[in-house]
């Protein structure tokens, strides 16, 4: 119990500081504030890098405590879990979560200004912790030379719990843009496929831009209970609409090997250098998006810009992203998809260099918001088009899904 308390206490104290607005702490003064709703104050815990790590350590400690009730407290798997938890705590303390305030007063990242962010990180870190529990049992079995059956039986309890928590993430991933884009791609030939995927991506971008505004307005005007009902209604409409989406029996633009299995498609893809480069490119794409979405608010504050500048940049990114996805889809029908995609990545680098190395100003912030917005998700149409062009459209959902996963690792 003492070990559990030591592992959980830092996160409890840190969260309490945000709830009661202890402005003496630097991170609280940067991301918190008494004017924020209660759930937003809890979401503000994830504003810095230390908060999520302290949460992870607390969940790891809790999982380890439950594990110790099913095995000897000094067993190898328990020691491994304690070692992982200690490493997480050390890293979080290096980030100085309880540092004294420097006087800076920032704003909460707009992406964290939603009640759902109170739920999302705990679910993610609970899943990570349960996966580590399963791995520690396997490693302990290997060290002690246990039979495979015994290790499997010891893992089963925690693997089931991890699968239950993981299904929530699977459900969220199942609504990602990769699925509708891949379905639409099967309906169109290569000549105009990227335009169609650009329209779908644009529609998703519009929802991503509008929904936070609607949620904010709805929470203020009618409260969270009715807001949740409205969104459940919208989800119901999406569910019903999805039932009427059809996939052609013979996908348009399919390659010659119509009898290819999913396993054969994967083997072919991973033996293709172009697919590997596409995947690595999308990895960089996700890194760019996570960099801007996560760190722009803090960066603008550190450079002495007004609090509203970060929100303005993210708003411009959301608006011009719709134009960029449509534009890249059109250009990919007129020019080489490979060259269009290369140009997008090159211009992203130019936009970031312009913003980071020129003196901070409102004008430069607007230029960055517009240019990076045009390039935000404009990689989707040409990337999806290249996958369909190289491998056909029969397994495009599977292959593009693998490419898409790499862009989410940073998030």
JSON list of C-alpha atoms in Angstrom, two decimals, residues 105-332:
[
{"chain": "A", "resi": 105, "resn": "UNK", "atom": "CA", "xyz": [0.06, 33.32, -17.78]},
{"chain": "A", "resi": 106, "resn": "UNK", "atom": "CA", "xyz": [-0.91, 31.20, -20.78]},
{"chain": "A", "resi": 107, "resn": "UNK", "atom": "CA", "xyz": [-4.08, 29.65, -22.19]},
{"chain": "A", "resi": 108, "resn": "UNK", "atom": "CA", "xyz": [-5.27, 26.08, -22.46]},
{"chain": "A", "resi": 109, "resn": "UNK", "atom": "CA", "xyz": [-4.72, 24.39, -25.81]},
{"chain": "A", "resi": 110, "resn": "UNK", "atom": "CA", "xyz": [-8.05, 24.56, -27.72]},
{"chain": "A", "resi": 111, "resn": "UNK", "atom": "CA", "xyz": [-7.75, 20.83, -28.45]},
{"chain": "A", "resi": 112, "resn": "UNK", "atom": "CA", "xyz": [-7.99, 20.18, -24.70]},
{"chain": "A", "resi": 113, "resn": "UNK", "atom": "CA", "xyz": [-11.05, 22.36, -24.24]},
{"chain": "A", "resi": 114, "resn": "UNK", "atom": "CA", "xyz": [-13.53, 19.50, -24.30]},
{"chain": "A", "resi": 115, "resn": "UNK", "atom": "CA", "xyz": [-15.02, 17.37, -21.54]},
{"chain": "A", "resi": 116, "resn": "UNK", "atom": "CA", "xyz": [-14.03, 14.20, -23.39]},
{"chain": "A", "resi": 117, "resn": "UNK", "atom": "CA", "xyz": [-10.36, 14.90, -22.74]},
{"chain": "A", "resi": 118, "resn": "UNK", "atom": "CA", "xyz": [-10.99, 13.97, -19.11]},
{"chain": "A", "resi": 119, "resn": "UNK", "atom": "CA", "xyz": [-11.66, 10.40, -20.31]},
{"chain": "A", "resi": 120, "resn": "UNK", "atom": "CA", "xyz": [-9.32, 9.97, -23.26]},
{"chain": "A", "resi": 121, "resn": "UNK", "atom": "CA", "xyz": [-5.83, 9.97, -21.61]},
{"chain": "A", "resi": 122, "resn": "UNK", "atom": "CA", "xyz": [-6.79, 7.64, -18.72]},
{"chain": "A", "resi": 123, "resn": "UNK", "atom": "CA", "xyz": [-8.20, 5.12, -21.21]},
{"chain": "A", "resi": 124, "resn": "UNK", "atom": "CA", "xyz": [-5.06, 5.28, -23.33]},
{"chain": "A", "resi": 125, "resn": "UNK", "atom": "CA", "xyz": [-2.66, 4.91, -20.41]},
{"chain": "A", "resi": 126, "resn": "UNK", "atom": "CA", "xyz": [-4.75, 2.14, -18.84]},
{"chain": "A", "resi": 127, "resn": "UNK", "atom": "CA", "xyz": [-4.38, 0.24, -22.11]},
{"chain": "A", "resi": 128, "resn": "UNK", "atom": "CA", "xyz": [-0.62, 0.88, -22.19]},
{"chain": "A", "resi": 129, "resn": "UNK", "atom": "CA", "xyz": [-0.29, -0.29, -18.56]},
{"chain": "A", "resi": 130, "resn": "UNK", "atom": "CA", "xyz": [-2.22, -3.51, -19.17]},
{"chain": "A", "resi": 131, "resn": "UNK", "atom": "CA", "xyz": [-0.08, -4.23, -22.24]},
{"chain": "A", "resi": 132, "resn": "UNK", "atom": "CA", "xyz": [3.03, -3.78, -20.11]},
{"chain": "A", "resi": 133, "resn": "UNK", "atom": "CA", "xyz": [1.52, -6.11, -17.51]},
{"chain": "A", "resi": 134, "resn": "UNK", "atom": "CA", "xyz": [1.08, -8.82, -20.15]},
{"chain": "A", "resi": 135, "resn": "UNK", "atom": "CA", "xyz": [4.63, -8.21, -21.42]},
{"chain": "A", "resi": 136, "resn": "UNK", "atom": "CA", "xyz": [6.13, -8.32, -17.92]},
{"chain": "A", "resi": 137, "resn": "UNK", "atom": "CA", "xyz": [4.46, -11.68, -17.23]},
{"chain": "A", "resi": 138, "resn": "UNK", "atom": "CA", "xyz": [5.84, -13.06, -20.49]},
{"chain": "A", "resi": 139, "resn": "UNK", "atom": "CA", "xyz": [9.34, -11.76, -19.75]},
{"chain": "A", "resi": 140, "resn": "UNK", "atom": "CA", "xyz": [9.18, -13.09, -16.19]},
{"chain": "A", "resi": 141, "resn": "UNK", "atom": "CA", "xyz": [8.14, -16.49, -17.52]},
{"chain": "A", "resi": 142, "resn": "UNK", "atom": "CA", "xyz": [11.08, -16.45, -19.91]},
{"chain": "A", "resi": 143, "resn": "UNK", "atom": "CA", "xyz": [13.50, -15.53, -17.11]},
{"chain": "A", "resi": 144, "resn": "UNK", "atom": "CA", "xyz": [12.16, -18.23, -14.77]},
{"chain": "A", "resi": 145, "resn": "UNK", "atom": "CA", "xyz": [11.87, -20.83, -17.53]},
{"chain": "A", "resi": 146, "resn": "UNK", "atom": "CA", "xyz": [8.13, -21.47, -17.09]},
{"chain": "A", "resi": 147, "resn": "UNK", "atom": "CA", "xyz": [6.18, -23.54, -19.60]},
{"chain": "A", "resi": 148, "resn": "UNK", "atom": "CA", "xyz": [4.29, -21.66, -22.31]},
{"chain": "A", "resi": 149, "resn": "UNK", "atom": "CA", "xyz": [0.92, -22.89, -21.02]},
{"chain": "A", "resi": 150, "resn": "UNK", "atom": "CA", "xyz": [1.59, -21.56, -17.53]},
{"chain": "A", "resi": 151, "resn": "UNK", "atom": "CA", "xyz": [2.66, -18.17, -18.90]},
{"chain": "A", "resi": 152, "resn": "UNK", "atom": "CA", "xyz": [-0.42, -18.04, -21.11]},
{"chain": "A", "resi": 153, "resn": "UNK", "atom": "CA", "xyz": [-2.74, -18.72, -18.18]},
{"chain": "A", "resi": 154, "resn": "UNK", "atom": "CA", "xyz": [-1.04, -16.01, -16.12]},
{"chain": "A", "resi": 155, "resn": "UNK", "atom": "CA", "xyz": [-1.36, -13.51, -18.97]},
{"chain": "A", "resi": 156, "resn": "UNK", "atom": "CA", "xyz": [-4.96, -14.25, -19.84]},
{"chain": "A", "resi": 157, "resn": "UNK", "atom": "CA", "xyz": [-6.58, -12.20, -17.08]},
{"chain": "A", "resi": 158, "resn": "UNK", "atom": "CA", "xyz": [-4.66, -9.04, -17.95]},
{"chain": "A", "resi": 159, "resn": "UNK", "atom": "CA", "xyz": [-4.88, -9.60, -21.71]},
{"chain": "A", "resi": 160, "resn": "UNK", "atom": "CA", "xyz": [-8.68, -9.73, -21.46]},
{"chain": "A", "resi": 161, "resn": "UNK", "atom": "CA", "xyz": [-8.74, -6.50, -19.47]},
{"chain": "A", "resi": 162, "resn": "UNK", "atom": "CA", "xyz": [-6.42, -4.88, -22.02]},
{"chain": "A", "resi": 163, "resn": "UNK", "atom": "CA", "xyz": [-8.62, -6.04, -24.88]},
{"chain": "A", "resi": 164, "resn": "UNK", "atom": "CA", "xyz": [-11.69, -4.58, -23.17]},
{"chain": "A", "resi": 165, "resn": "UNK", "atom": "CA", "xyz": [-10.01, -1.19, -22.73]},
{"chain": "A", "resi": 166, "resn": "UNK", "atom": "CA", "xyz": [-8.49, -1.40, -26.20]},
{"chain": "A", "resi": 167, "resn": "UNK", "atom": "CA", "xyz": [-11.86, -1.85, -27.87]},
{"chain": "A", "resi": 168, "resn": "UNK", "atom": "CA", "xyz": [-12.63, 1.77, -27.01]},
{"chain": "A", "resi": 169, "resn": "UNK", "atom": "CA", "xyz": [-9.57, 2.84, -28.98]},
{"chain": "A", "resi": 170, "resn": "UNK", "atom": "CA", "xyz": [-10.51, 0.43, -31.76]},
{"chain": "A", "resi": 171, "resn": "UNK", "atom": "CA", "xyz": [-13.92, 2.07, -31.95]},
{"chain": "A", "resi": 172, "resn": "UNK", "atom": "CA", "xyz": [-12.34, 5.51, -32.21]},
{"chain": "A", "resi": 173, "resn": "UNK", "atom": "CA", "xyz": [-9.88, 4.28, -34.84]},
{"chain": "A", "resi": 174, "resn": "UNK", "atom": "CA", "xyz": [-12.72, 2.67, -36.78]},
{"chain": "A", "resi": 175, "resn": "UNK", "atom": "CA", "xyz": [-14.18, 6.11, -37.46]},
{"chain": "A", "resi": 176, "resn": "UNK", "atom": "CA", "xyz": [-10.87, 7.52, -38.73]},
{"chain": "A", "resi": 177, "resn": "UNK", "atom": "CA", "xyz": [-10.64, 9.13, -42.14]},
{"chain": "A", "resi": 178, "resn": "UNK", "atom": "CA", "xyz": [-8.75, 6.15, -43.58]},
{"chain": "A", "resi": 179, "resn": "UNK", "atom": "CA", "xyz": [-11.92, 4.03, -43.85]},
{"chain": "A", "resi": 180, "resn": "UNK", "atom": "CA", "xyz": [-14.26, 6.41, -45.75]},
{"chain": "A", "resi": 181, "resn": "UNK", "atom": "CA", "xyz": [-11.36, 7.51, -47.97]},
{"chain": "A", "resi": 182, "resn": "UNK", "atom": "CA", "xyz": [-10.58, 3.90, -48.87]},
{"chain": "A", "resi": 183, "resn": "UNK", "atom": "CA", "xyz": [-14.24, 3.04, -49.53]},
{"chain": "A", "resi": 184, "resn": "UNK", "atom": "CA", "xyz": [-14.67, 6.04, -51.81]},
{"chain": "A", "resi": 185, "resn": "UNK", "atom": "CA", "xyz": [-11.44, 5.16, -53.64]},
{"chain": "A", "resi": 186, "resn": "UNK", "atom": "CA", "xyz": [-12.98, 1.87, -54.79]},
{"chain": "A", "resi": 187, "resn": "UNK", "atom": "CA", "xyz": [-15.75, 3.72, -56.65]},
{"chain": "A", "resi": 188, "resn": "UNK", "atom": "CA", "xyz": [-13.56, 5.93, -58.84]},
{"chain": "A", "resi": 189, "resn": "UNK", "atom": "CA", "xyz": [-10.91, 5.32, -61.50]},
{"chain": "A", "resi": 190, "resn": "UNK", "atom": "CA", "xyz": [-7.38, 6.59, -61.11]},
{"chain": "A", "resi": 191, "resn": "UNK", "atom": "CA", "xyz": [-8.12, 9.64, -63.27]},
{"chain": "A", "resi": 192, "resn": "UNK", "atom": "CA", "xyz": [-10.35, 11.30, -60.66]},
{"chain": "A", "resi": 193, "resn": "UNK", "atom": "CA", "xyz": [-9.92, 9.18, -57.54]},
{"chain": "A", "resi": 194, "resn": "UNK", "atom": "CA", "xyz": [-7.84, 11.77, -55.69]},
{"chain": "A", "resi": 195, "resn": "UNK", "atom": "CA", "xyz": [-10.49, 14.45, -56.24]},
{"chain": "A", "resi": 196, "resn": "UNK", "atom": "CA", "xyz": [-13.07, 12.17, -54.59]},
{"chain": "A", "resi": 197, "resn": "UNK", "atom": "CA", "xyz": [-10.81, 11.41, -51.63]},
{"chain": "A", "resi": 198, "resn": "UNK", "atom": "CA", "xyz": [-10.02, 15.12, -51.37]},
{"chain": "A", "resi": 199, "resn": "UNK", "atom": "CA", "xyz": [-13.74, 15.90, -51.02]},
{"chain": "A", "resi": 200, "resn": "UNK", "atom": "CA", "xyz": [-14.14, 13.26, -48.29]},
{"chain": "A", "resi": 201, "resn": "UNK", "atom": "CA", "xyz": [-11.10, 14.56, -46.42]},
{"chain": "A", "resi": 202, "resn": "UNK", "atom": "CA", "xyz": [-12.41, 18.11, -46.75]},
{"chain": "A", "resi": 203, "resn": "UNK", "atom": "CA", "xyz": [-15.74, 17.06, -45.22]},
{"chain": "A", "resi": 204, "resn": "UNK", "atom": "CA", "xyz": [-13.97, 15.45, -42.28]},
{"chain": "A", "resi": 205, "resn": "UNK", "atom": "CA", "xyz": [-11.83, 18.54, -41.83]},
{"chain": "A", "resi": 206, "resn": "UNK", "atom": "CA", "xyz": [-14.96, 20.73, -41.76]},
{"chain": "A", "resi": 207, "resn": "UNK", "atom": "CA", "xyz": [-16.41, 18.63, -38.96]},
{"chain": "A", "resi": 208, "resn": "UNK", "atom": "CA", "xyz": [-13.13, 18.77, -37.04]},
{"chain": "A", "resi": 209, "resn": "UNK", "atom": "CA", "xyz": [-13.14, 22.58, -37.35]},
{"chain": "A", "resi": 210, "resn": "UNK", "atom": "CA", "xyz": [-16.81, 23.19, -36.55]},
{"chain": "A", "resi": 211, "resn": "UNK", "atom": "CA", "xyz": [-17.45, 20.68, -33.75]},
{"chain": "A", "resi": 212, "resn": "UNK", "atom": "CA", "xyz": [-15.30, 22.41, -31.07]},
{"chain": "A", "resi": 213, "resn": "UNK", "atom": "CA", "xyz": [-17.10, 25.69, -31.77]},
{"chain": "A", "resi": 214, "resn": "UNK", "atom": "CA", "xyz": [-20.50, 24.03, -31.52]},
{"chain": "A", "resi": 215, "resn": "UNK", "atom": "CA", "xyz": [-19.54, 22.19, -28.35]},
{"chain": "A", "resi": 216, "resn": "UNK", "atom": "CA", "xyz": [-18.29, 25.39, -26.74]},
{"chain": "A", "resi": 217, "resn": "UNK", "atom": "CA", "xyz": [-21.46, 27.27, -27.64]},
{"chain": "A", "resi": 218, "resn": "UNK", "atom": "CA", "xyz": [-23.73, 24.42, -26.60]},
{"chain": "A", "resi": 219, "resn": "UNK", "atom": "CA", "xyz": [-22.02, 23.94, -23.23]},
{"chain": "A", "resi": 220, "resn": "UNK", "atom": "CA", "xyz": [-22.43, 27.61, -22.41]},
{"chain": "A", "resi": 221, "resn": "UNK", "atom": "CA", "xyz": [-26.02, 27.98, -23.63]},
{"chain": "A", "resi": 222, "resn": "UNK", "atom": "CA", "xyz": [-27.74, 24.67, -22.75]},
{"chain": "A", "resi": 223, "resn": "UNK", "atom": "CA", "xyz": [-25.33, 22.65, -20.57]},
{"chain": "A", "resi": 224, "resn": "UNK", "atom": "CA", "xyz": [-23.41, 19.41, -20.95]},
{"chain": "A", "resi": 225, "resn": "UNK", "atom": "CA", "xyz": [-26.40, 17.04, -20.56]},
{"chain": "A", "resi": 226, "resn": "UNK", "atom": "CA", "xyz": [-28.24, 18.33, -23.62]},
{"chain": "A", "resi": 227, "resn": "UNK", "atom": "CA", "xyz": [-24.96, 18.68, -25.52]},
{"chain": "A", "resi": 228, "resn": "UNK", "atom": "CA", "xyz": [-24.25, 14.98, -25.07]},
{"chain": "A", "resi": 229, "resn": "UNK", "atom": "CA", "xyz": [-27.77, 14.14, -26.28]},
{"chain": "A", "resi": 230, "resn": "UNK", "atom": "CA", "xyz": [-27.25, 16.24, -29.40]},
{"chain": "A", "resi": 231, "resn": "UNK", "atom": "CA", "xyz": [-23.99, 14.49, -30.20]},
{"chain": "A", "resi": 232, "resn": "UNK", "atom": "CA", "xyz": [-25.55, 11.08, -29.58]},
{"chain": "A", "resi": 233, "resn": "UNK", "atom": "CA", "xyz": [-28.21, 12.07, -32.10]},
{"chain": "A", "resi": 234, "resn": "UNK", "atom": "CA", "xyz": [-25.52, 13.06, -34.63]},
{"chain": "A", "resi": 235, "resn": "UNK", "atom": "CA", "xyz": [-23.69, 9.78, -34.03]},
{"chain": "A", "resi": 236, "resn": "UNK", "atom": "CA", "xyz": [-26.98, 7.96, -34.67]},
{"chain": "A", "resi": 237, "resn": "UNK", "atom": "CA", "xyz": [-27.33, 9.74, -38.00]},
{"chain": "A", "resi": 238, "resn": "UNK", "atom": "CA", "xyz": [-23.78, 8.71, -38.89]},
{"chain": "A", "resi": 239, "resn": "UNK", "atom": "CA", "xyz": [-24.52, 5.11, -37.94]},
{"chain": "A", "resi": 240, "resn": "UNK", "atom": "CA", "xyz": [-27.66, 4.96, -40.08]},
{"chain": "A", "resi": 241, "resn": "UNK", "atom": "CA", "xyz": [-25.89, 6.64, -42.99]},
{"chain": "A", "resi": 242, "resn": "UNK", "atom": "CA", "xyz": [-23.02, 4.13, -42.79]},
{"chain": "A", "resi": 243, "resn": "UNK", "atom": "CA", "xyz": [-25.49, 1.26, -43.30]},
{"chain": "A", "resi": 244, "resn": "UNK", "atom": "CA", "xyz": [-26.24, 2.56, -46.80]},
{"chain": "A", "resi": 245, "resn": "UNK", "atom": "CA", "xyz": [-22.59, 2.87, -47.88]},
{"chain": "A", "resi": 246, "resn": "UNK", "atom": "CA", "xyz": [-21.83, 0.21, -50.45]},
{"chain": "A", "resi": 247, "resn": "UNK", "atom": "CA", "xyz": [-18.59, -1.22, -51.75]},
{"chain": "A", "resi": 248, "resn": "UNK", "atom": "CA", "xyz": [-18.58, -2.28, -55.42]},
{"chain": "A", "resi": 249, "resn": "UNK", "atom": "CA", "xyz": [-18.29, -6.02, -56.00]},
{"chain": "A", "resi": 250, "resn": "UNK", "atom": "CA", "xyz": [-15.53, -5.33, -58.50]},
{"chain": "A", "resi": 251, "resn": "UNK", "atom": "CA", "xyz": [-13.57, -2.31, -57.23]},
{"chain": "A", "resi": 252, "resn": "UNK", "atom": "CA", "xyz": [-12.78, 0.28, -59.89]},
{"chain": "A", "resi": 253, "resn": "UNK", "atom": "CA", "xyz": [-9.10, 0.44, -60.73]},
{"chain": "A", "resi": 254, "resn": "UNK", "atom": "CA", "xyz": [-8.31, -2.98, -59.30]},
{"chain": "A", "resi": 255, "resn": "UNK", "atom": "CA", "xyz": [-5.08, -4.65, -60.37]},
{"chain": "A", "resi": 256, "resn": "UNK", "atom": "CA", "xyz": [-4.90, -7.82, -62.41]},
{"chain": "A", "resi": 257, "resn": "UNK", "atom": "CA", "xyz": [-4.63, -10.14, -59.40]},
{"chain": "A", "resi": 258, "resn": "UNK", "atom": "CA", "xyz": [-8.27, -10.10, -58.20]},
{"chain": "A", "resi": 259, "resn": "UNK", "atom": "CA", "xyz": [-7.77, -13.31, -56.21]},
{"chain": "A", "resi": 260, "resn": "UNK", "atom": "CA", "xyz": [-5.00, -11.89, -54.08]},
{"chain": "A", "resi": 261, "resn": "UNK", "atom": "CA", "xyz": [-5.49, -12.52, -50.36]},
{"chain": "A", "resi": 262, "resn": "UNK", "atom": "CA", "xyz": [-4.88, -9.94, -47.64]},
{"chain": "A", "resi": 263, "resn": "UNK", "atom": "CA", "xyz": [-1.74, -11.79, -46.54]},
{"chain": "A", "resi": 264, "resn": "UNK", "atom": "CA", "xyz": [-0.37, -11.79, -50.09]},
{"chain": "A", "resi": 265, "resn": "UNK", "atom": "CA", "xyz": [-1.16, -8.07, -50.39]},
{"chain": "A", "resi": 266, "resn": "UNK", "atom": "CA", "xyz": [0.77, -7.33, -47.20]},
{"chain": "A", "resi": 267, "resn": "UNK", "atom": "CA", "xyz": [3.77, -9.36, -48.36]},
{"chain": "A", "resi": 268, "resn": "UNK", "atom": "CA", "xyz": [3.77, -7.55, -51.69]},
{"chain": "A", "resi": 269, "resn": "UNK", "atom": "CA", "xyz": [3.46, -4.15, -50.03]},
{"chain": "A", "resi": 270, "resn": "UNK", "atom": "CA", "xyz": [6.28, -4.63, -47.53]},
{"chain": "A", "resi": 271, "resn": "UNK", "atom": "CA", "xyz": [8.55, -5.88, -50.30]},
{"chain": "A", "resi": 272, "resn": "UNK", "atom": "CA", "xyz": [7.86, -2.69, -52.25]},
{"chain": "A", "resi": 273, "resn": "UNK", "atom": "CA", "xyz": [10.22, 0.23, -51.55]},
{"chain": "A", "resi": 274, "resn": "UNK", "atom": "CA", "xyz": [7.61, 2.78, -52.63]},
{"chain": "A", "resi": 275, "resn": "UNK", "atom": "CA", "xyz": [5.21, 1.54, -49.94]},
{"chain": "A", "resi": 276, "resn": "UNK", "atom": "CA", "xyz": [7.93, 1.77, -47.29]},
{"chain": "A", "resi": 277, "resn": "UNK", "atom": "CA", "xyz": [8.75, 5.34, -48.33]},
{"chain": "A", "resi": 278, "resn": "UNK", "atom": "CA", "xyz": [5.05, 6.27, -48.32]},
{"chain": "A", "resi": 279, "resn": "UNK", "atom": "CA", "xyz": [4.72, 4.90, -44.81]},
{"chain": "A", "resi": 280, "resn": "UNK", "atom": "CA", "xyz": [7.78, 6.78, -43.58]},
{"chain": "A", "resi": 281, "resn": "UNK", "atom": "CA", "xyz": [6.47, 9.94, -45.25]},
{"chain": "A", "resi": 282, "resn": "UNK", "atom": "CA", "xyz": [3.18, 9.68, -43.40]},
{"chain": "A", "resi": 283, "resn": "UNK", "atom": "CA", "xyz": [5.14, 9.16, -40.18]},
{"chain": "A", "resi": 284, "resn": "UNK", "atom": "CA", "xyz": [6.68, 12.59, -40.77]},
{"chain": "A", "resi": 285, "resn": "UNK", "atom": "CA", "xyz": [3.22, 13.93, -41.65]},
{"chain": "A", "resi": 286, "resn": "UNK", "atom": "CA", "xyz": [1.86, 12.87, -38.25]},
{"chain": "A", "resi": 287, "resn": "UNK", "atom": "CA", "xyz": [4.89, 14.34, -36.51]},
{"chain": "A", "resi": 288, "resn": "UNK", "atom": "CA", "xyz": [4.24, 17.73, -38.14]},
{"chain": "A", "resi": 289, "resn": "UNK", "atom": "CA", "xyz": [0.57, 17.68, -37.15]},
{"chain": "A", "resi": 290, "resn": "UNK", "atom": "CA", "xyz": [1.27, 16.64, -33.56]},
{"chain": "A", "resi": 291, "resn": "UNK", "atom": "CA", "xyz": [4.02, 19.26, -33.31]},
{"chain": "A", "resi": 292, "resn": "UNK", "atom": "CA", "xyz": [1.79, 22.14, -34.37]},
{"chain": "A", "resi": 293, "resn": "UNK", "atom": "CA", "xyz": [-1.39, 21.06, -32.60]},
{"chain": "A", "resi": 294, "resn": "UNK", "atom": "CA", "xyz": [0.37, 20.33, -29.30]},
{"chain": "A", "resi": 295, "resn": "UNK", "atom": "CA", "xyz": [3.10, 22.94, -29.00]},
{"chain": "A", "resi": 296, "resn": "UNK", "atom": "CA", "xyz": [1.91, 26.03, -30.87]},
{"chain": "A", "resi": 297, "resn": "UNK", "atom": "CA", "xyz": [-0.05, 27.47, -27.89]},
{"chain": "A", "resi": 298, "resn": "UNK", "atom": "CA", "xyz": [2.95, 27.17, -25.56]},
{"chain": "A", "resi": 299, "resn": "UNK", "atom": "CA", "xyz": [5.38, 28.39, -28.23]},
{"chain": "A", "resi": 300, "resn": "UNK", "atom": "CA", "xyz": [3.34, 31.53, -28.91]},
{"chain": "A", "resi": 301, "resn": "UNK", "atom": "CA", "xyz": [3.18, 32.26, -25.19]},
{"chain": "A", "resi": 302, "resn": "UNK", "atom": "CA", "xyz": [6.94, 31.77, -24.81]},
{"chain": "A", "resi": 303, "resn": "UNK", "atom": "CA", "xyz": [7.55, 34.21, -27.67]},
{"chain": "A", "resi": 304, "resn": "UNK", "atom": "CA", "xyz": [5.44, 36.86, -25.92]},
{"chain": "A", "resi": 305, "resn": "UNK", "atom": "CA", "xyz": [2.55, 36.86, -28.37]},
{"chain": "A", "resi": 306, "resn": "UNK", "atom": "CA", "xyz": [-1.06, 37.58, -27.29]},
{"chain": "A", "resi": 307, "resn": "UNK", "atom": "CA", "xyz": [-3.06, 34.66, -25.90]},
{"chain": "A", "resi": 308, "resn": "UNK", "atom": "CA", "xyz": [-5.49, 34.64, -28.84]},
{"chain": "A", "resi": 309, "resn": "UNK", "atom": "CA", "xyz": [-2.72, 34.19, -31.43]},
{"chain": "A", "resi": 310, "resn": "UNK", "atom": "CA", "xyz": [-2.47, 30.41, -30.98]},
{"chain": "A", "resi": 311, "resn": "UNK", "atom": "CA", "xyz": [-6.24, 30.00, -31.33]},
{"chain": "A", "resi": 312, "resn": "UNK", "atom": "CA", "xyz": [-6.13, 32.15, -34.48]},
{"chain": "A", "resi": 313, "resn": "UNK", "atom": "CA", "xyz": [-3.41, 29.96, -36.01]},
{"chain": "A", "resi": 314, "resn": "UNK", "atom": "CA", "xyz": [-5.33, 26.74, -35.30]},
{"chain": "A", "resi": 315, "resn": "UNK", "atom": "CA", "xyz": [-8.53, 28.31, -36.68]},
{"chain": "A", "resi": 316, "resn": "UNK", "atom": "CA", "xyz": [-6.74, 29.34, -39.89]},
{"chain": "A", "resi": 317, "resn": "UNK", "atom": "CA", "xyz": [-5.27, 25.84, -40.17]},
{"chain": "A", "resi": 318, "resn": "UNK", "atom": "CA", "xyz": [-8.77, 24.37, -39.90]},
{"chain": "A", "resi": 319, "resn": "UNK", "atom": "CA", "xyz": [-10.27, 26.67, -42.54]},
{"chain": "A", "resi": 320, "resn": "UNK", "atom": "CA", "xyz": [-7.48, 26.47, -45.12]},
{"chain": "A", "resi": 321, "resn": "UNK", "atom": "CA", "xyz": [-7.06, 22.75, -44.59]},
{"chain": "A", "resi": 322, "resn": "UNK", "atom": "CA", "xyz": [-10.36, 22.26, -46.43]},
{"chain": "A", "resi": 323, "resn": "UNK", "atom": "CA", "xyz": [-9.03, 24.23, -49.40]},
{"chain": "A", "resi": 324, "resn": "UNK", "atom": "CA", "xyz": [-5.71, 22.37, -49.30]},
{"chain": "A", "resi": 325, "resn": "UNK", "atom": "CA", "xyz": [-7.21, 18.89, -49.39]},
{"chain": "A", "resi": 326, "resn": "UNK", "atom": "CA", "xyz": [-9.44, 19.77, -52.32]},
{"chain": "A", "resi": 327, "resn": "UNK", "atom": "CA", "xyz": [-6.54, 21.42, -54.12]},
{"chain": "A", "resi": 328, "resn": "UNK", "atom": "CA", "xyz": [-4.12, 18.54, -53.62]},
{"chain": "A", "resi": 329, "resn": "UNK", "atom": "CA", "xyz": [-6.77, 16.09, -54.83]},
{"chain": "A", "resi": 330, "resn": "UNK", "atom": "CA", "xyz": [-7.19, 18.11, -58.02]},
{"chain": "A", "resi": 331, "resn": "UNK", "atom": "CA", "xyz": [-3.45, 18.58, -58.60]},
{"chain": "A", "resi": 332, "resn": "UNK", "atom": "CA", "xyz": [-2.86, 14.84, -58.16]}
]
